[in-house]
mmCIF file of C-alpha atoms and ligand atoms in Angstrom:
data_model
loop_
_atom_site.group_PDB
_atom_site.id
_atom_site.type_symbol
_atom_site.label_atom_id
_atom_site.label_comp_id
_atom_site.label_asym_id
_atom_site.label_seq_id
_atom_site.Cartn_x
_atom_site.Cartn_y
_atom_site.Cartn_z
ATOM 1 C CA MET A 274 30.845 21.315 -52.071
ATOM 2 C CA ALA A 275 33.287 21.634 -54.478
ATOM 3 C CA ASP A 276 34.479 18.535 -56.048
ATOM 4 C CA LYS A 277 37.100 16.166 -53.816
ATOM 5 C CA ILE A 278 40.564 15.680 -54.645
ATOM 6 C CA PRO A 279 41.623 12.354 -55.317
ATOM 7 C CA LEU A 280 44.631 10.903 -53.178
ATOM 8 C CA LEU A 281 46.607 7.835 -53.259
ATOM 9 C CA VAL A 282 47.239 6.640 -50.144
ATOM 10 C CA THR A 283 49.324 3.562 -48.435
ATOM 11 C CA GLY A 284 48.947 2.703 -44.696
ATOM 12 C CA ALA A 285 45.707 4.095 -44.534
ATOM 13 C CA ASN A 286 44.990 1.925 -41.539
ATOM 14 C CA GLY A 287 47.466 2.983 -39.851
ATOM 15 C CA LEU A 288 48.053 4.472 -36.378
ATOM 16 C CA VAL A 289 48.464 8.012 -38.122
ATOM 17 C CA GLY A 290 47.071 7.441 -41.827
ATOM 18 C CA SER A 291 44.226 6.590 -40.485
ATOM 19 C CA LYS A 292 43.699 10.122 -38.776
ATOM 20 C CA PHE A 293 44.196 11.796 -41.630
ATOM 21 C CA THR A 294 41.701 10.414 -43.810
ATOM 22 C CA GLU A 295 39.001 10.503 -41.049
ATOM 23 C CA LEU A 296 40.328 14.517 -40.827
ATOM 24 C CA PHE A 297 40.191 15.168 -44.534
ATOM 25 C CA SER A 298 37.731 12.498 -45.887
ATOM 26 C CA ASP A 299 35.240 15.719 -46.755
ATOM 27 C CA LYS A 300 37.843 17.286 -48.935
ATOM 28 C CA TYR A 301 39.727 14.042 -50.399
ATOM 29 C CA SER A 302 38.595 10.938 -52.186
ATOM 30 C CA PHE A 303 40.979 8.370 -51.484
ATOM 31 C CA ASP A 304 42.805 5.958 -53.472
ATOM 32 C CA ILE A 305 43.778 3.512 -51.213
ATOM 33 C CA LEU A 306 46.296 1.242 -51.172
ATOM 34 C CA GLU A 307 46.295 -0.863 -48.566
ATOM 35 C CA LEU A 308 47.698 -4.744 -47.492
ATOM 36 C CA SER A 309 44.357 -5.421 -45.720
ATOM 37 C CA ASP A 310 41.392 -3.858 -48.435
ATOM 38 C CA PRO A 311 38.853 -6.820 -48.907
ATOM 39 C CA LEU A 312 38.474 -5.714 -51.681
ATOM 40 C CA ALA A 313 40.979 -4.340 -53.810
ATOM 41 C CA PRO A 314 44.365 -4.864 -51.427
ATOM 42 C CA VAL A 315 47.857 -3.794 -52.495
ATOM 43 C CA ASP A 316 51.192 -5.307 -51.312
ATOM 44 C CA ILE A 317 53.583 -2.189 -51.766
ATOM 45 C CA THR A 318 55.777 -4.320 -52.195
ATOM 46 C CA ASP A 319 54.993 -5.408 -55.964
ATOM 47 C CA LEU A 320 56.004 -3.324 -58.019
ATOM 48 C CA GLU A 321 53.149 -3.885 -60.928
ATOM 49 C CA ALA A 322 50.048 -4.085 -58.841
ATOM 50 C CA VAL A 323 51.214 -0.543 -56.955
ATOM 51 C CA LYS A 324 51.544 0.777 -61.077
ATOM 52 C CA HIS A 325 48.452 -0.569 -61.524
ATOM 53 C CA ARG A 326 46.582 1.879 -58.910
ATOM 54 C CA PHE A 327 49.040 4.474 -59.572
ATOM 55 C CA GLU A 328 48.029 4.316 -63.448
ATOM 56 C CA ALA A 329 43.724 4.399 -63.059
ATOM 57 C CA SER A 330 44.199 7.087 -60.503
ATOM 58 C CA GLY A 331 43.910 10.473 -61.130
ATOM 59 C CA ALA A 332 45.072 11.547 -58.434
ATOM 60 C CA LYS A 333 48.381 14.624 -58.175
ATOM 61 C CA ALA A 334 49.642 13.087 -55.046
ATOM 62 C CA CYS A 335 49.950 9.722 -52.949
ATOM 63 C CA ILE A 336 50.967 10.448 -48.915
ATOM 64 C CA HIS A 337 53.146 7.260 -48.258
ATOM 65 C CA PHE A 338 52.568 6.229 -45.024
ATOM 66 C CA ALA A 339 52.516 2.518 -44.922
ATOM 67 C CA ALA A 340 55.771 0.921 -43.250
ATOM 68 C CA PHE A 341 56.318 -1.957 -41.316
ATOM 69 C CA THR A 342 56.857 -0.227 -37.793
ATOM 70 C CA ASN A 343 57.741 -2.924 -35.363
ATOM 71 C CA VAL A 344 60.774 -2.243 -34.125
ATOM 72 C CA THR A 345 61.773 -4.795 -32.212
ATOM 73 C CA ALA A 346 60.870 -7.319 -34.917
ATOM 74 C CA ALA A 347 62.932 -5.292 -37.707
ATOM 75 C CA TRP A 348 65.973 -6.054 -35.099
ATOM 76 C CA GLU A 349 65.120 -10.071 -35.417
ATOM 77 C CA GLN A 350 65.834 -9.068 -39.087
ATOM 78 C CA ARG A 351 68.783 -6.803 -39.038
ATOM 79 C CA GLY A 352 70.763 -7.306 -41.868
ATOM 80 C CA ASP A 353 67.942 -9.193 -44.279
ATOM 81 C CA LYS A 354 66.997 -8.042 -47.394
ATOM 82 C CA SER A 355 64.579 -10.626 -48.112
ATOM 83 C CA GLY A 356 62.912 -9.903 -44.507
ATOM 84 C CA LEU A 357 59.601 -7.834 -44.932
ATOM 85 C CA THR A 358 60.924 -4.815 -42.869
ATOM 86 C CA TYR A 359 63.445 -4.069 -45.805
ATOM 87 C CA LYS A 360 60.424 -5.174 -48.018
ATOM 88 C CA VAL A 361 57.906 -2.964 -47.316
ATOM 89 C CA ASN A 362 60.468 0.341 -45.710
ATOM 90 C CA VAL A 363 62.821 0.271 -49.305
ATOM 91 C CA THR A 364 61.425 -1.914 -51.866
ATOM 92 C CA GLY A 365 57.939 -0.731 -51.131
ATOM 93 C CA THR A 366 59.192 2.930 -51.055
ATOM 94 C CA GLU A 367 61.235 2.524 -54.487
ATOM 95 C CA ASN A 368 57.744 1.257 -56.133
ATOM 96 C CA ILE A 369 55.826 3.916 -54.621
ATOM 97 C CA SER A 370 58.487 6.160 -56.545
ATOM 98 C CA GLN A 371 59.081 4.065 -59.588
ATOM 99 C CA ALA A 372 54.851 4.492 -59.944
ATOM 100 C CA ALA A 373 54.842 8.288 -58.752
ATOM 101 C CA ALA A 374 57.601 9.504 -61.589
ATOM 102 C CA GLN A 375 56.242 7.800 -64.094
ATOM 103 C CA LYS A 376 52.787 10.044 -63.740
ATOM 104 C CA ASN A 377 54.738 13.177 -61.873
ATOM 105 C CA VAL A 378 52.765 12.466 -58.926
ATOM 106 C CA HIS A 379 53.751 14.592 -55.472
ATOM 107 C CA VAL A 380 54.751 11.755 -53.123
ATOM 108 C CA ILE A 381 54.587 12.521 -48.833
ATOM 109 C CA HIS A 382 56.684 10.321 -47.397
ATOM 110 C CA LEU A 383 56.604 9.318 -43.610
ATOM 111 C CA SER A 384 60.091 9.216 -42.139
ATOM 112 C CA THR A 385 61.644 9.103 -37.926
ATOM 113 C CA ALA A 386 63.616 10.479 -35.590
ATOM 114 C CA TYR A 387 65.125 6.940 -35.340
ATOM 115 C CA VAL A 388 67.342 7.384 -38.695
ATOM 116 C CA PHE A 389 69.481 9.606 -36.588
ATOM 117 C CA ASP A 390 71.586 7.942 -33.851
ATOM 118 C CA GLY A 391 70.120 9.704 -30.525
ATOM 119 C CA GLU A 392 73.275 10.705 -28.971
ATOM 120 C CA ASN A 393 72.726 14.038 -29.846
ATOM 121 C CA LYS A 394 72.303 16.461 -26.727
ATOM 122 C CA GLU A 395 69.720 18.360 -28.180
ATOM 123 C CA THR A 396 67.846 18.177 -30.807
ATOM 124 C CA TYR A 397 68.581 17.081 -34.526
ATOM 125 C CA VAL A 398 68.075 19.535 -37.360
ATOM 126 C CA GLU A 399 67.574 18.319 -41.141
ATOM 127 C CA SER A 400 71.139 19.011 -41.706
ATOM 128 C CA ASP A 401 72.023 16.471 -39.259
ATOM 129 C CA LYS A 402 73.780 12.790 -40.507
ATOM 130 C CA MET A 403 71.684 10.110 -40.854
ATOM 131 C CA ASN A 404 73.530 7.097 -38.772
ATOM 132 C CA PRO A 405 70.489 4.594 -37.391
ATOM 133 C CA ILE A 406 71.587 2.137 -35.032
ATOM 134 C CA GLU A 407 68.698 -0.532 -35.531
ATOM 135 C CA TRP A 408 67.023 -2.138 -38.707
ATOM 136 C CA TYR A 409 63.937 -0.580 -38.312
ATOM 137 C CA GLY A 410 65.984 3.016 -38.696
ATOM 138 C CA GLU A 411 68.176 1.431 -41.781
ATOM 139 C CA THR A 412 65.068 0.989 -43.155
ATOM 140 C CA LYS A 413 63.976 3.931 -43.194
ATOM 141 C CA ALA A 414 66.689 5.645 -43.681
ATOM 142 C CA ARG A 415 67.285 4.080 -47.214
ATOM 143 C CA ALA A 416 63.453 4.601 -47.169
ATOM 144 C CA GLU A 417 64.592 8.309 -47.547
ATOM 145 C CA ASP A 418 67.538 8.202 -49.971
ATOM 146 C CA VAL A 419 64.890 6.976 -52.531
ATOM 147 C CA PHE A 420 64.158 10.362 -53.601
ATOM 148 C CA SER A 421 67.003 11.735 -53.963
ATOM 149 C CA ALA A 422 67.810 10.393 -56.536
ATOM 150 C CA ALA A 423 63.577 11.135 -57.851
ATOM 151 C CA THR A 424 62.100 12.627 -60.497
ATOM 152 C CA HIS A 425 58.749 13.254 -59.468
ATOM 153 C CA PRO A 426 58.139 15.786 -56.084
ATOM 154 C CA TRP A 427 58.693 14.423 -53.268
ATOM 155 C CA THR A 428 58.147 15.456 -49.216
ATOM 156 C CA ILE A 429 59.779 13.816 -46.540
ATOM 157 C CA LEU A 430 58.170 14.622 -43.525
ATOM 158 C CA ARG A 431 60.061 12.635 -39.946
ATOM 159 C CA ILE A 432 57.972 12.476 -36.710
ATOM 160 C CA ASP A 433 58.445 10.990 -33.563
ATOM 161 C CA GLN A 434 56.392 9.494 -31.251
ATOM 162 C CA PRO A 435 52.889 10.073 -33.119
ATOM 163 C CA PHE A 436 50.030 10.303 -30.857
ATOM 164 C CA ARG A 437 46.025 11.742 -31.610
ATOM 165 C CA SER A 438 43.186 12.708 -29.950
ATOM 166 C CA ASN A 439 41.151 9.139 -29.821
ATOM 167 C CA PRO A 440 42.619 6.273 -28.957
ATOM 168 C CA PHE A 441 43.965 3.772 -32.159
ATOM 169 C CA SER A 442 43.454 -0.021 -31.313
ATOM 170 C CA ARG A 443 47.350 0.085 -31.115
ATOM 171 C CA LEU A 444 47.506 3.269 -28.391
ATOM 172 C CA ASP A 445 49.893 5.323 -28.892
ATOM 173 C CA ILE A 446 52.272 6.787 -26.528
ATOM 174 C CA ALA A 447 49.823 9.567 -24.997
ATOM 175 C CA HIS A 448 46.854 6.739 -24.070
ATOM 176 C CA ALA A 449 49.299 4.012 -23.722
ATOM 177 C CA PHE A 450 51.406 6.053 -20.297
ATOM 178 C CA MET A 451 47.397 7.295 -19.194
ATOM 179 C CA ALA A 452 46.319 3.249 -19.125
ATOM 180 C CA LYS A 453 49.278 2.600 -17.469
ATOM 181 C CA ILE A 454 48.993 5.056 -14.895
ATOM 182 C CA LYS A 455 45.241 4.778 -14.213
ATOM 183 C CA ALA A 456 46.296 0.737 -13.891
ATOM 184 C CA ASN A 457 49.057 2.064 -10.346
ATOM 185 C CA GLU A 458 51.342 0.334 -13.530
ATOM 186 C CA ALA A 459 53.590 3.066 -14.969
ATOM 187 C CA ARG A 460 57.479 2.582 -15.226
ATOM 188 C CA LEU A 461 58.640 5.186 -16.912
ATOM 189 C CA PHE A 462 62.082 6.203 -17.829
ATOM 190 C CA THR A 463 63.747 9.556 -16.828
ATOM 191 C CA ASN A 464 66.682 9.277 -18.581
ATOM 192 C CA HIS A 465 65.185 8.778 -22.171
ATOM 193 C CA TYR A 466 64.031 11.877 -24.421
ATOM 194 C CA PHE A 467 62.030 12.272 -27.329
ATOM 195 C CA GLY A 468 59.841 14.714 -29.727
ATOM 196 C CA PRO A 469 56.459 13.767 -29.103
ATOM 197 C CA THR A 470 53.985 14.591 -32.813
ATOM 198 C CA TYR A 471 50.788 15.466 -32.389
ATOM 199 C CA ILE A 472 49.334 13.053 -35.026
ATOM 200 C CA ASP A 473 45.997 16.108 -35.979
ATOM 201 C CA ASP A 474 48.402 18.687 -36.556
ATOM 202 C CA LEU A 475 50.673 16.622 -38.578
ATOM 203 C CA ALA A 476 47.326 15.758 -40.633
ATOM 204 C CA ARG A 477 47.469 19.574 -41.581
ATOM 205 C CA VAL A 478 51.241 19.920 -41.928
ATOM 206 C CA ILE A 479 50.374 16.806 -44.749
ATOM 207 C CA ASP A 480 47.446 18.266 -45.849
ATOM 208 C CA PHE A 481 49.612 21.666 -46.164
ATOM 209 C CA SER A 482 51.958 20.301 -48.118
ATOM 210 C CA ILE A 483 50.063 18.725 -50.697
ATOM 211 C CA SER A 484 48.281 22.515 -51.220
ATOM 212 C CA GLU A 485 51.291 24.190 -51.217
ATOM 213 C CA LYS A 486 52.803 21.166 -53.026
ATOM 214 C CA LEU A 487 55.795 21.451 -50.199
ATOM 215 C CA THR A 488 58.826 19.850 -51.297
ATOM 216 C CA GLY A 489 61.981 18.638 -49.608
ATOM 217 C CA LEU A 490 62.986 17.451 -45.740
ATOM 218 C CA PHE A 491 61.099 18.712 -42.688
ATOM 219 C CA HIS A 492 60.391 17.659 -39.408
ATOM 220 C CA ALA A 493 57.782 18.336 -38.257
ATOM 221 C CA THR A 494 56.755 16.551 -34.389
ATOM 222 C CA ALA A 495 55.593 19.159 -32.144
ATOM 223 C CA GLY A 496 59.222 20.739 -32.053
ATOM 224 C CA GLU A 497 59.838 19.753 -28.371
ATOM 225 C CA LYS A 498 62.083 17.548 -26.039
ATOM 226 C CA TRP A 499 60.140 15.947 -23.461
ATOM 227 C CA GLY A 500 61.298 12.310 -21.679
ATOM 228 C CA ASP A 501 59.067 9.718 -20.529
ATOM 229 C CA PHE A 502 58.014 10.479 -16.959
ATOM 230 C CA GLU A 503 58.044 14.048 -17.271
ATOM 231 C CA LEU A 504 55.403 13.457 -20.371
ATOM 232 C CA GLY A 505 53.653 10.834 -17.947
ATOM 233 C CA THR A 506 53.565 13.760 -14.584
ATOM 234 C CA ALA A 507 51.964 16.227 -17.260
ATOM 235 C CA ILE A 508 49.326 12.843 -18.508
ATOM 236 C CA LYS A 509 48.859 12.779 -14.689
ATOM 237 C CA ASN A 510 48.368 16.269 -13.974
ATOM 238 C CA ILE A 511 46.159 17.604 -16.389
ATOM 239 C CA PHE A 512 44.176 14.376 -15.673
ATOM 240 C CA ASN A 513 44.107 14.278 -12.560
ATOM 241 C CA LEU A 514 44.762 10.764 -12.323
ATOM 242 C CA SER A 515 45.504 9.133 -8.890
ATOM 243 C CA GLY A 516 47.476 6.429 -9.726
ATOM 244 C CA GLU A 517 51.528 6.756 -9.212
ATOM 245 C CA ILE A 518 54.820 7.145 -11.925
ATOM 246 C CA GLN A 519 57.791 4.885 -10.963
ATOM 247 C CA PRO A 520 60.882 6.767 -11.763
ATOM 248 C CA SER A 521 63.070 4.091 -14.585
ATOM 249 C CA ASP A 522 66.086 4.043 -15.510
ATOM 250 C CA LEU A 523 67.400 3.493 -19.282
ATOM 251 C CA ASP A 524 70.722 2.031 -18.855
ATOM 252 C CA GLU A 525 69.145 -0.648 -16.437
ATOM 253 C CA TYR A 526 66.747 -1.516 -18.733
ATOM 254 C CA LEU A 527 69.270 -1.740 -21.824
ATOM 255 C CA LYS A 528 70.789 -4.466 -19.948
ATOM 256 C CA THR A 529 67.732 -6.348 -20.621
ATOM 257 C CA VAL A 530 67.009 -6.414 -24.041
ATOM 258 C CA ASN A 531 69.300 -6.812 -27.080
ATOM 259 C CA ARG A 532 68.574 -4.074 -29.719
ATOM 260 C CA PRO A 533 69.972 -0.513 -29.424
ATOM 261 C CA TYR A 534 67.975 2.017 -28.319
ATOM 262 C CA GLN A 535 67.779 5.388 -29.488
ATOM 263 C CA ARG A 536 68.291 7.518 -25.914
ATOM 264 C CA ASN A 537 67.469 10.938 -28.178
ATOM 265 C CA THR A 538 65.639 11.592 -31.362
ATOM 266 C CA ALA A 539 63.940 14.799 -30.337
ATOM 267 C CA LEU A 540 63.612 17.240 -33.449
ATOM 268 C CA ASN A 541 63.928 20.703 -34.351
ATOM 269 C CA THR A 542 61.489 22.353 -36.555
ATOM 270 C CA ASP A 543 61.591 25.924 -37.029
ATOM 271 C CA LYS A 544 62.301 24.914 -40.932
ATOM 272 C CA LEU A 545 58.770 23.740 -41.033
ATOM 273 C CA THR A 546 57.821 26.582 -38.915
ATOM 274 C CA ASN A 547 59.330 29.458 -40.562
ATOM 275 C CA ILE A 548 56.752 28.250 -43.594
ATOM 276 C CA LEU A 549 53.591 27.308 -42.040
ATOM 277 C CA PRO A 550 50.706 29.775 -42.338
ATOM 278 C CA PHE A 551 49.067 28.210 -38.908
ATOM 279 C CA LYS A 552 50.463 27.447 -35.434
ATOM 280 C CA LEU A 553 51.462 23.971 -35.014
ATOM 281 C CA LYS A 554 49.764 23.002 -30.850
ATOM 282 C CA THR A 555 52.238 22.410 -27.697
ATOM 283 C CA VAL A 556 52.429 18.902 -27.007
ATOM 284 C CA GLU A 557 50.683 20.414 -23.450
ATOM 285 C CA GLU A 558 47.912 21.491 -25.695
ATOM 286 C CA ALA A 559 47.603 18.263 -26.972
ATOM 287 C CA LEU A 560 47.305 16.348 -24.562
ATOM 288 C CA ALA A 561 44.335 18.430 -23.056
ATOM 289 C CA GLU A 562 42.722 17.552 -26.796
ATOM 290 C CA LEU A 563 43.043 13.360 -25.732
ATOM 291 C CA ILE A 564 39.881 11.725 -25.602
ATOM 292 C CA PHE A 565 40.103 8.398 -24.071
HETATM 293 N N1 NAP B 114 54.111 5.041 -34.650
HETATM 294 C C1 NAP B 114 55.819 5.463 -35.023
HETATM 295 O O1 NAP B 114 56.086 5.395 -33.376
HETATM 296 C C2 NAP B 114 56.186 6.350 -35.697
HETATM 297 C C3 NAP B 114 56.882 6.782 -35.740
HETATM 298 C C4 NAP B 114 57.914 7.652 -36.402
HETATM 299 C C5 NAP B 114 57.491 7.775 -37.992
HETATM 300 N N2 NAP B 114 56.323 6.685 -38.451
HETATM 301 C C6 NAP B 114 56.433 6.491 -39.113
HETATM 302 O O2 NAP B 114 55.231 6.965 -40.066
HETATM 303 C C7 NAP B 114 54.327 5.931 -40.724
HETATM 304 C C8 NAP B 114 52.912 5.739 -40.137
HETATM 305 O O3 NAP B 114 53.312 4.738 -39.151
HETATM 306 P P1 NAP B 114 52.319 4.334 -38.156
HETATM 307 O O4 NAP B 114 52.581 3.687 -36.980
HETATM 308 O O5 NAP B 114 50.426 4.642 -39.072
HETATM 309 O O6 NAP B 114 52.473 2.864 -39.383
HETATM 310 P P2 NAP B 114 51.297 1.178 -38.255
HETATM 311 O O7 NAP B 114 49.781 2.010 -37.710
HETATM 312 O O8 NAP B 114 52.057 0.830 -38.332
HETATM 313 O O9 NAP B 114 50.660 1.032 -40.075
HETATM 314 C C9 NAP B 114 51.199 0.353 -41.513
HETATM 315 C C10 NAP B 114 49.989 0.722 -42.363
HETATM 316 O O10 NAP B 114 51.074 0.082 -43.734
HETATM 317 C C11 NAP B 114 50.322 -0.642 -43.875
HETATM 318 N N3 NAP B 114 51.343 -2.020 -45.041
HETATM 319 C C12 NAP B 114 52.095 -2.483 -43.861
HETATM 320 N N4 NAP B 114 52.756 -3.840 -44.986
HETATM 321 C C13 NAP B 114 52.097 -3.556 -46.316
HETATM 322 C C14 NAP B 114 52.668 -3.944 -47.599
HETATM 323 N N5 NAP B 114 53.135 -4.408 -47.666
HETATM 324 N N6 NAP B 114 51.663 -2.925 -48.472
HETATM 325 C C15 NAP B 114 50.638 -2.140 -47.809
HETATM 326 N N7 NAP B 114 50.543 -1.992 -46.888
HETATM 327 C C16 NAP B 114 51.685 -1.790 -46.137
HETATM 328 C C17 NAP B 114 49.611 -1.373 -42.927
HETATM 329 O O11 NAP B 114 48.147 -2.248 -43.588
HETATM 330 P P3 NAP B 114 47.418 -3.663 -43.119
HETATM 331 O O12 NAP B 114 46.810 -2.270 -41.880
HETATM 332 O O13 NAP B 114 46.464 -3.406 -44.246
HETATM 333 O O14 NAP B 114 48.420 -4.138 -43.132
HETATM 334 C C18 NAP B 114 49.028 0.038 -42.197
HETATM 335 O O15 NAP B 114 48.015 0.357 -42.671
HETATM 336 C C19 NAP B 114 55.092 4.991 -41.453
HETATM 337 O O16 NAP B 114 56.479 5.488 -42.533
HETATM 338 C C20 NAP B 114 55.671 4.693 -40.281
HETATM 339 O O17 NAP B 114 57.618 4.666 -40.371
HETATM 340 C C21 NAP B 114 55.758 6.126 -37.557
#
């Protein structure tokens, strides 16, 4: 077998990153910058530590999955640039970009549909203006801005509501819906929309971005618009589950919480699919592959 390709990775312990490393461990040797690494922990908010790891690595590309992803906890830190959300998502990304610039490393940065306000009726395209309405989305938008001034090659892949074939310790949306339906405890919005992302397919898109040195901003979901109730119903039907799903109203829910909520974050993926040499699975094809 050919030698493995060295690859820098942040956030390899997370829901998305761990699936990429699982699927591509035969092709790449991973140089992991991980906060919880027992042997060589790296905090991406520490510029010197990040630079040191980049300098020691022979990798020509870095996948930057790491982020502070708890949207509700992020809202509690809104406006606070010394809070963890800003430090990890913005300062951490600045550090990755600065270290990458020194060795002209290609950075593949994972972003989110939450850079949009969610008021669009259909799907967002890459040229739509970012307008985040909460702090996690705000910090991820500022992280995207880091690359507009970058001197190294970069790719931004925006995703939304990612789910993977096998369950992770923190359940993704599809596995969480499945668990709720099985327990007969599913109450799902009939008026909230999003663009599910099949992580197993996203991993192939990331690999393609590295191999083909794809640069620029791309939406990388499955390219479809789904509602919570609709997705739950599809899971119930595909797996022949007996639990009932109660319809629920986003507007009623919003009266009970104090943070803003995007109503529709579905993304148009034509820009990416027009150049991909393989077809992304439909959401229904992806759901059929779920392991529980
Ligand atoms: N999950 C979603 O719904 C979603 C939706 C859209 C976009 N995204 C984006 O997709 C990417 C991956 O998300 P995910 O859901 O896989 O995230 P996740 O499961 O929350 O994992 C986050 C990862 O970031 C690492 N990390 C956090 N702070 C760090 C620090 N200071 N230094 C080094 N590493 C640090 C964590 O390391 P430890 O485990 O060591 O703490 C973990 O590996 C993120 O950029 C996220 O914004 C996610």
